[in-house]
mmCIF file of C-alpha atoms and ligand atoms in Angstrom:
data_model
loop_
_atom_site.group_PDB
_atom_site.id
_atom_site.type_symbol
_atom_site.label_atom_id
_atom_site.label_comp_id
_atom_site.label_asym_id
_atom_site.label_seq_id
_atom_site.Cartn_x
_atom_site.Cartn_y
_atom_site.Cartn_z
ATOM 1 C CA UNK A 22 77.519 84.678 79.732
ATOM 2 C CA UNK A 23 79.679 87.018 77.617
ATOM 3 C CA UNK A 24 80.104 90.339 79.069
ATOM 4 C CA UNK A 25 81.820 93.796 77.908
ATOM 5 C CA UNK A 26 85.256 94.334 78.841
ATOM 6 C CA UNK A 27 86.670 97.568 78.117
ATOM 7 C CA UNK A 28 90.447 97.746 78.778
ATOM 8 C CA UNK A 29 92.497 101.432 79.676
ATOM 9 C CA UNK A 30 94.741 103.082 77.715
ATOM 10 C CA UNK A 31 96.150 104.317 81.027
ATOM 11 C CA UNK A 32 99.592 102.886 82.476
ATOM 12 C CA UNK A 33 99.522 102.392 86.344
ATOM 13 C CA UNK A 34 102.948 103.714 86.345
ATOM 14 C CA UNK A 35 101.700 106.844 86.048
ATOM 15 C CA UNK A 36 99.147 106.989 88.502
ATOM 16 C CA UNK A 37 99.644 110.081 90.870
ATOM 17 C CA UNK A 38 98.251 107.463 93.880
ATOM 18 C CA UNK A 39 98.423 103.800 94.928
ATOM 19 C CA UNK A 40 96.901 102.703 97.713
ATOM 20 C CA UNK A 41 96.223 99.023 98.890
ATOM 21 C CA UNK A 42 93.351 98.541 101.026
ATOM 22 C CA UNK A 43 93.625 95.487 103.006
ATOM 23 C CA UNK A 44 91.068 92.930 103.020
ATOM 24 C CA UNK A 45 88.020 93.907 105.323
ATOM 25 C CA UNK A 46 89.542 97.565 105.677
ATOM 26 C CA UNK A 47 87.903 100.991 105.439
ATOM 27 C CA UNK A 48 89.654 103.425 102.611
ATOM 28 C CA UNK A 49 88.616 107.197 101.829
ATOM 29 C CA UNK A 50 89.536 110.180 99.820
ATOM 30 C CA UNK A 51 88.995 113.130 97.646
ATOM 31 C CA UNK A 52 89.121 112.255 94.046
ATOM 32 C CA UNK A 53 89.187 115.376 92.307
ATOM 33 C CA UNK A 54 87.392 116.678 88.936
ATOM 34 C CA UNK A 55 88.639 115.243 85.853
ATOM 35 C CA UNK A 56 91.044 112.587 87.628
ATOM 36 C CA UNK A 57 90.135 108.868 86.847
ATOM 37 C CA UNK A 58 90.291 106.431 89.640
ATOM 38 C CA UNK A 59 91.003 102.862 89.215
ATOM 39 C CA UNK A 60 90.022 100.534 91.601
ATOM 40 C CA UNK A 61 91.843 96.933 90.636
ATOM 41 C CA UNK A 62 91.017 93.304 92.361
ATOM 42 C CA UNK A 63 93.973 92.449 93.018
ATOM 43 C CA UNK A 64 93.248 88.611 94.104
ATOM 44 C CA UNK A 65 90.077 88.113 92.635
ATOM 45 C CA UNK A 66 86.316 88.188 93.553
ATOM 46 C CA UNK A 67 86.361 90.890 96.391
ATOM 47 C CA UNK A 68 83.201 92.717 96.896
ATOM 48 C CA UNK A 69 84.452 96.665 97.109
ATOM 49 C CA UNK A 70 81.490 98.540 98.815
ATOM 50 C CA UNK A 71 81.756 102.052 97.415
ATOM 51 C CA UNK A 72 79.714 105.022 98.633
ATOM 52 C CA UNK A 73 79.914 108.630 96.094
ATOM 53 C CA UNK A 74 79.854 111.842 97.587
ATOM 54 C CA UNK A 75 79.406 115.375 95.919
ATOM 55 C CA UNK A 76 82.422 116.978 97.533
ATOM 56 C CA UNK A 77 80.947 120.200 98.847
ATOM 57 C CA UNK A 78 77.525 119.128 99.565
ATOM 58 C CA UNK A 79 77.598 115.433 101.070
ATOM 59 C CA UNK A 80 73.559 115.705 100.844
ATOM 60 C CA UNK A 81 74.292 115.173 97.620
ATOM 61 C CA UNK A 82 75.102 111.363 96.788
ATOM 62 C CA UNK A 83 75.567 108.779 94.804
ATOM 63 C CA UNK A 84 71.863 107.017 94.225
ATOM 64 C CA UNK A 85 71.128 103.498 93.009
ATOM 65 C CA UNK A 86 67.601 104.116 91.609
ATOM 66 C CA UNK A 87 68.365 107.087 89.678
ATOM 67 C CA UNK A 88 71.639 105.269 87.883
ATOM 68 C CA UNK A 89 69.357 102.568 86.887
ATOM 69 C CA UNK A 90 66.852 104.372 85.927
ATOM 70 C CA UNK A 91 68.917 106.976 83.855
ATOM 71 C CA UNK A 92 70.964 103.437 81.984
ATOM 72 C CA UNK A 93 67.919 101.401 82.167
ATOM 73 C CA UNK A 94 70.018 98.725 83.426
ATOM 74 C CA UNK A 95 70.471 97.106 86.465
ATOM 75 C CA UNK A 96 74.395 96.204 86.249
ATOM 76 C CA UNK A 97 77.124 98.893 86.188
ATOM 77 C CA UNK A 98 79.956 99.028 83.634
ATOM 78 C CA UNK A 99 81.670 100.489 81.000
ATOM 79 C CA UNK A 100 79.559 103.545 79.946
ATOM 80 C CA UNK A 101 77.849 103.665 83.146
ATOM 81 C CA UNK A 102 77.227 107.559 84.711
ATOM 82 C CA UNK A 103 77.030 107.508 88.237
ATOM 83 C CA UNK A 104 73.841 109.579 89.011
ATOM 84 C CA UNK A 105 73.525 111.674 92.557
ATOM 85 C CA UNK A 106 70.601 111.533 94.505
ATOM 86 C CA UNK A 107 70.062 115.415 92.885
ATOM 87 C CA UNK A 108 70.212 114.348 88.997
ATOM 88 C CA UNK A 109 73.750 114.930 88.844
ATOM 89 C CA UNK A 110 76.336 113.147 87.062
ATOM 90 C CA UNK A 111 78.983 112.198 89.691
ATOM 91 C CA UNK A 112 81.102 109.695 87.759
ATOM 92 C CA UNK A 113 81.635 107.330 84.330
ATOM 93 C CA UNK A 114 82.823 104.092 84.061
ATOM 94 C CA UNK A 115 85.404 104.403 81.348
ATOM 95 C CA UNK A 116 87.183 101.261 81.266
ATOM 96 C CA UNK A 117 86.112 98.228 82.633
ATOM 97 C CA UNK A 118 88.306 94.483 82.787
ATOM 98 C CA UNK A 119 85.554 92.460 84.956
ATOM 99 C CA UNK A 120 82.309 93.423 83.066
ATOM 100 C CA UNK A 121 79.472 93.767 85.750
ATOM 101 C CA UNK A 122 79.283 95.180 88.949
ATOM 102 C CA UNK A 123 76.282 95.380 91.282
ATOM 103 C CA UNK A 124 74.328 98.343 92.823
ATOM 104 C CA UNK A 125 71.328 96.584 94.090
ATOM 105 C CA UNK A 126 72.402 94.345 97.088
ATOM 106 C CA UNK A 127 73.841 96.597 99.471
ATOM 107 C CA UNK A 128 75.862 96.801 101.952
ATOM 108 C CA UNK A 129 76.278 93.652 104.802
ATOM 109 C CA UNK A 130 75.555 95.010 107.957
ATOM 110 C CA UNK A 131 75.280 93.314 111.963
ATOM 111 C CA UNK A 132 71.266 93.120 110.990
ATOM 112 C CA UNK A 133 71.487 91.373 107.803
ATOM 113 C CA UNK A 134 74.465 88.582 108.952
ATOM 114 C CA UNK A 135 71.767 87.866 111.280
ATOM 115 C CA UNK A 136 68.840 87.490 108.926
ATOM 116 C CA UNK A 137 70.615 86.000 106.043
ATOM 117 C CA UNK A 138 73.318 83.556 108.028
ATOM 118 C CA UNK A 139 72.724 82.775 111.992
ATOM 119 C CA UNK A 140 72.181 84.673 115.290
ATOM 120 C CA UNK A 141 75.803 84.427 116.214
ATOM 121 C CA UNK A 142 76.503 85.708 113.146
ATOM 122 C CA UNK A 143 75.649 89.543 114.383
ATOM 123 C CA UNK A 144 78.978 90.026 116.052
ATOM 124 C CA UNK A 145 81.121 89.647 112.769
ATOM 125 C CA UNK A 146 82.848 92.128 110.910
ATOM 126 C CA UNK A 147 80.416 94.218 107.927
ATOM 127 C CA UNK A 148 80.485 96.908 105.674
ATOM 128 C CA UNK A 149 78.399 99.149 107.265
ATOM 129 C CA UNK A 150 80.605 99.160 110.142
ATOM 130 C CA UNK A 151 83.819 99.450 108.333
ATOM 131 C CA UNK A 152 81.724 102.522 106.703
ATOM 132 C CA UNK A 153 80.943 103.767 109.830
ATOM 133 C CA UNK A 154 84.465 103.705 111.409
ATOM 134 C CA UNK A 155 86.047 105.013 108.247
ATOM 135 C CA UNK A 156 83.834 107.668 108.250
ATOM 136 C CA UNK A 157 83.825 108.587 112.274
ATOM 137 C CA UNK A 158 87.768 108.571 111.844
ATOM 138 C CA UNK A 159 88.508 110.363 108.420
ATOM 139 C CA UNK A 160 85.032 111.921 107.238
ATOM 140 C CA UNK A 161 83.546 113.201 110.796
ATOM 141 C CA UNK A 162 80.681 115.210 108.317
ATOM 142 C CA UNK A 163 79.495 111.782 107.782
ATOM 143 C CA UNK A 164 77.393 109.294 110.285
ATOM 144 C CA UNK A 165 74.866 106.697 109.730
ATOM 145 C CA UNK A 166 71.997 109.251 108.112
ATOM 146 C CA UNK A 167 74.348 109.481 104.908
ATOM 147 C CA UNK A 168 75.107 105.518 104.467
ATOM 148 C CA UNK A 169 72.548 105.290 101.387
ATOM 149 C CA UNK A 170 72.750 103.228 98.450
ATOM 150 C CA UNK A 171 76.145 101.730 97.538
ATOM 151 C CA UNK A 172 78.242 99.806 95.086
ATOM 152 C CA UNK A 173 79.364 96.863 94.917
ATOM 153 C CA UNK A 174 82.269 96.630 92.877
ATOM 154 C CA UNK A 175 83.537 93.145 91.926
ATOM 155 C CA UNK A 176 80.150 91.553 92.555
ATOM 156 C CA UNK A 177 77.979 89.633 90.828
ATOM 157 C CA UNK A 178 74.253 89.416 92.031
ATOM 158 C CA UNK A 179 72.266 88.209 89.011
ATOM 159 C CA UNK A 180 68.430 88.941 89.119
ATOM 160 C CA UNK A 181 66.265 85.840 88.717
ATOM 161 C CA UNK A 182 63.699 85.744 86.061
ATOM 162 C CA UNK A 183 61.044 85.530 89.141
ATOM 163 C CA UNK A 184 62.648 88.814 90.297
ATOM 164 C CA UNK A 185 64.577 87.771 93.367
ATOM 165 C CA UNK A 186 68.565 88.795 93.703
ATOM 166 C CA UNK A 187 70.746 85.905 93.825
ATOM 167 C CA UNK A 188 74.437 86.466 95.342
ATOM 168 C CA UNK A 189 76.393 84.125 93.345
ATOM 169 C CA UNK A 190 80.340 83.543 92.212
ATOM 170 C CA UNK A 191 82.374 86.405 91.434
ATOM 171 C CA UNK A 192 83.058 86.890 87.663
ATOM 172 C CA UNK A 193 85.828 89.002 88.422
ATOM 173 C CA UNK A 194 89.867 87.400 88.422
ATOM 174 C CA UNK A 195 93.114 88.729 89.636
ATOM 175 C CA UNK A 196 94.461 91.814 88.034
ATOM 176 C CA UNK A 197 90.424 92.762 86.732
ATOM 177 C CA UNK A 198 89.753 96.812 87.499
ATOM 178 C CA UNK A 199 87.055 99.213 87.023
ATOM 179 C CA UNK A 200 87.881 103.025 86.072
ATOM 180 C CA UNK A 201 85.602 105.659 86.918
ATOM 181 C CA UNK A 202 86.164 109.664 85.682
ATOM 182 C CA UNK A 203 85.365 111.895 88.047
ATOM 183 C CA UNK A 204 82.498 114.667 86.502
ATOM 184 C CA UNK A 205 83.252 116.668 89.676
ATOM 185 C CA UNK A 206 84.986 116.594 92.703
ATOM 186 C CA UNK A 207 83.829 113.610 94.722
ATOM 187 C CA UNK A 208 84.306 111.972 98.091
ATOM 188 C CA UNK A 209 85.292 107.981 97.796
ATOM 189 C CA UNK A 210 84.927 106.012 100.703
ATOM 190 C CA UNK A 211 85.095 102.510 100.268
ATOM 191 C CA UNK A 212 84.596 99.226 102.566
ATOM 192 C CA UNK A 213 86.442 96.751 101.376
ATOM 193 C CA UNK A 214 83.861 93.983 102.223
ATOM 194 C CA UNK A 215 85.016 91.765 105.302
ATOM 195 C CA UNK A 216 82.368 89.173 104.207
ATOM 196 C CA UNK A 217 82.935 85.679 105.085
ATOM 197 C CA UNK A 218 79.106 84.068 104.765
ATOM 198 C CA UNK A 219 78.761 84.175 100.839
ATOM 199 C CA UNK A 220 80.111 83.671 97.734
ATOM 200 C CA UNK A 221 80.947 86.601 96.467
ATOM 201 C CA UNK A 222 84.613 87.067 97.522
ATOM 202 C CA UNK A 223 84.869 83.468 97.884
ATOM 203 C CA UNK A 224 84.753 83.421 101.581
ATOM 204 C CA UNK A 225 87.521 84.684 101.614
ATOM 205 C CA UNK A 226 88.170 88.766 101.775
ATOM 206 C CA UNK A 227 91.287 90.082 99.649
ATOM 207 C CA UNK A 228 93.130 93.457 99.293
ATOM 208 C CA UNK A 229 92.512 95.967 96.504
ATOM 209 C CA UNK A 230 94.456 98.263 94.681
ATOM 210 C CA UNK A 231 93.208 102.053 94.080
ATOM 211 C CA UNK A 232 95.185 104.388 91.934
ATOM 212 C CA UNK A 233 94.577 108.157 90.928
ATOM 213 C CA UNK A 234 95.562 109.452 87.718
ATOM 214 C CA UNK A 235 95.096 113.043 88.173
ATOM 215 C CA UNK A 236 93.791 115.359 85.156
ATOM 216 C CA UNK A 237 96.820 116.266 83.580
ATOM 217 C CA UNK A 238 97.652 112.474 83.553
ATOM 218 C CA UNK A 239 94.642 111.794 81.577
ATOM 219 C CA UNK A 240 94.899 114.425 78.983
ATOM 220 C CA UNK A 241 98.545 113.374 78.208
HETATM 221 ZN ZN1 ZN B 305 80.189 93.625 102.982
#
């Protein structure tokens, strides 16, 4: 499998932020208009849950269905606009070092550890929590009504020819990264998946790098 990689003309020296996000952590913030934001895998195949907000009107969101339906493509990357659940364009992938990223498996949650792995497995650490506690510390305008379709940066969950999503190996290494421009202000909030039942961080959860290069940054 040969996929697109688009590299950045950006240097991370420059970034304006750098923030590591420990493995199984929750991570938010404003990313301005016209900044890009880099988000980099810093060990290799982490899953980076990543929920899109329109920054004055959370209603407004980042929606699955309506990115694949405007790309008519079920993988995200380079090229990629990040459609709202209102028709808006909330973000572009611009550069992208891994090649594919998921938006159809969602987000692991107490419910689905228990479905997909064991009873006993309900008490372990998930996305949708980390989501939940990021946004009940940091984001109080957000509770569990406006968890809605994510990303999953990082991942790789290949559709079968019979339909069914598969979660298989990361393609992603150390040192990969996605960059997304911001088409308008936008709330991040990421969960920087605490997974330890599948394959797609290797069993093993990671820390990730984000940095901001702010507009006048990525004009120079
Ligand atoms: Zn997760």
């Amino acid at each position: 499998m040969t996929l697109p990689l688009t590299e950045s003309r950006l240097d991370p020296a420059q970034a304006h932020v750098r923030d590591v996000i420990e493995a199984g952590a929750g991570y938010s913030r404003l990313i301005k208009r016209g900044s890009v934001l880099r988000i980099v895998d810093l060990e290799g195949n982490q899953a980076v849950d990543t929920l899109f907000y329109n920054a004055h009107d959370p209603s407004d969101r980042y929606s699955a269905t309506d990115t694949i339906v405007a790309q008519r493509n079920l993988y995200l990357t380079t090229g990629t606009r990040l459609m709202s659940s209102q028709g808006h364009v909330l973000l572009t992938i611009v550069a992208d070092t891994c090649g594919r990223h998921d938006t159809l498996g969602g987000a692991c949650a107490a419910e689905s550890n228990q479905v997909r792995y064991a009873i006993e497995k309900r008490f372990m650490h998930s996305c949708r929590d980390s989501f939940l506690l990021e946004c009940a510390r940091h984001r109080p305008q957000l509770g569990k009504r406006d968890l809605t379709s994510n990303i999953n940066f990082f991942m790789n969950v290949p559709v079968t020819e019979a339909g069914a999503l598969c979660f298989a190996d990361g393609v992603s290494a150390p040192g990969r990264y996605v960059e997304l421009y911001a088409e308008q202000d936008v709330l991040l909030v990421i969960s920087n998946c605490p997974q330890l039942n599948n394959p797609c961080n290797a069993y093993n959860p990671t820390p990730v790098e984000v940095l901001v290069f702010e507009p006048a940054q990525v004009t120079t």
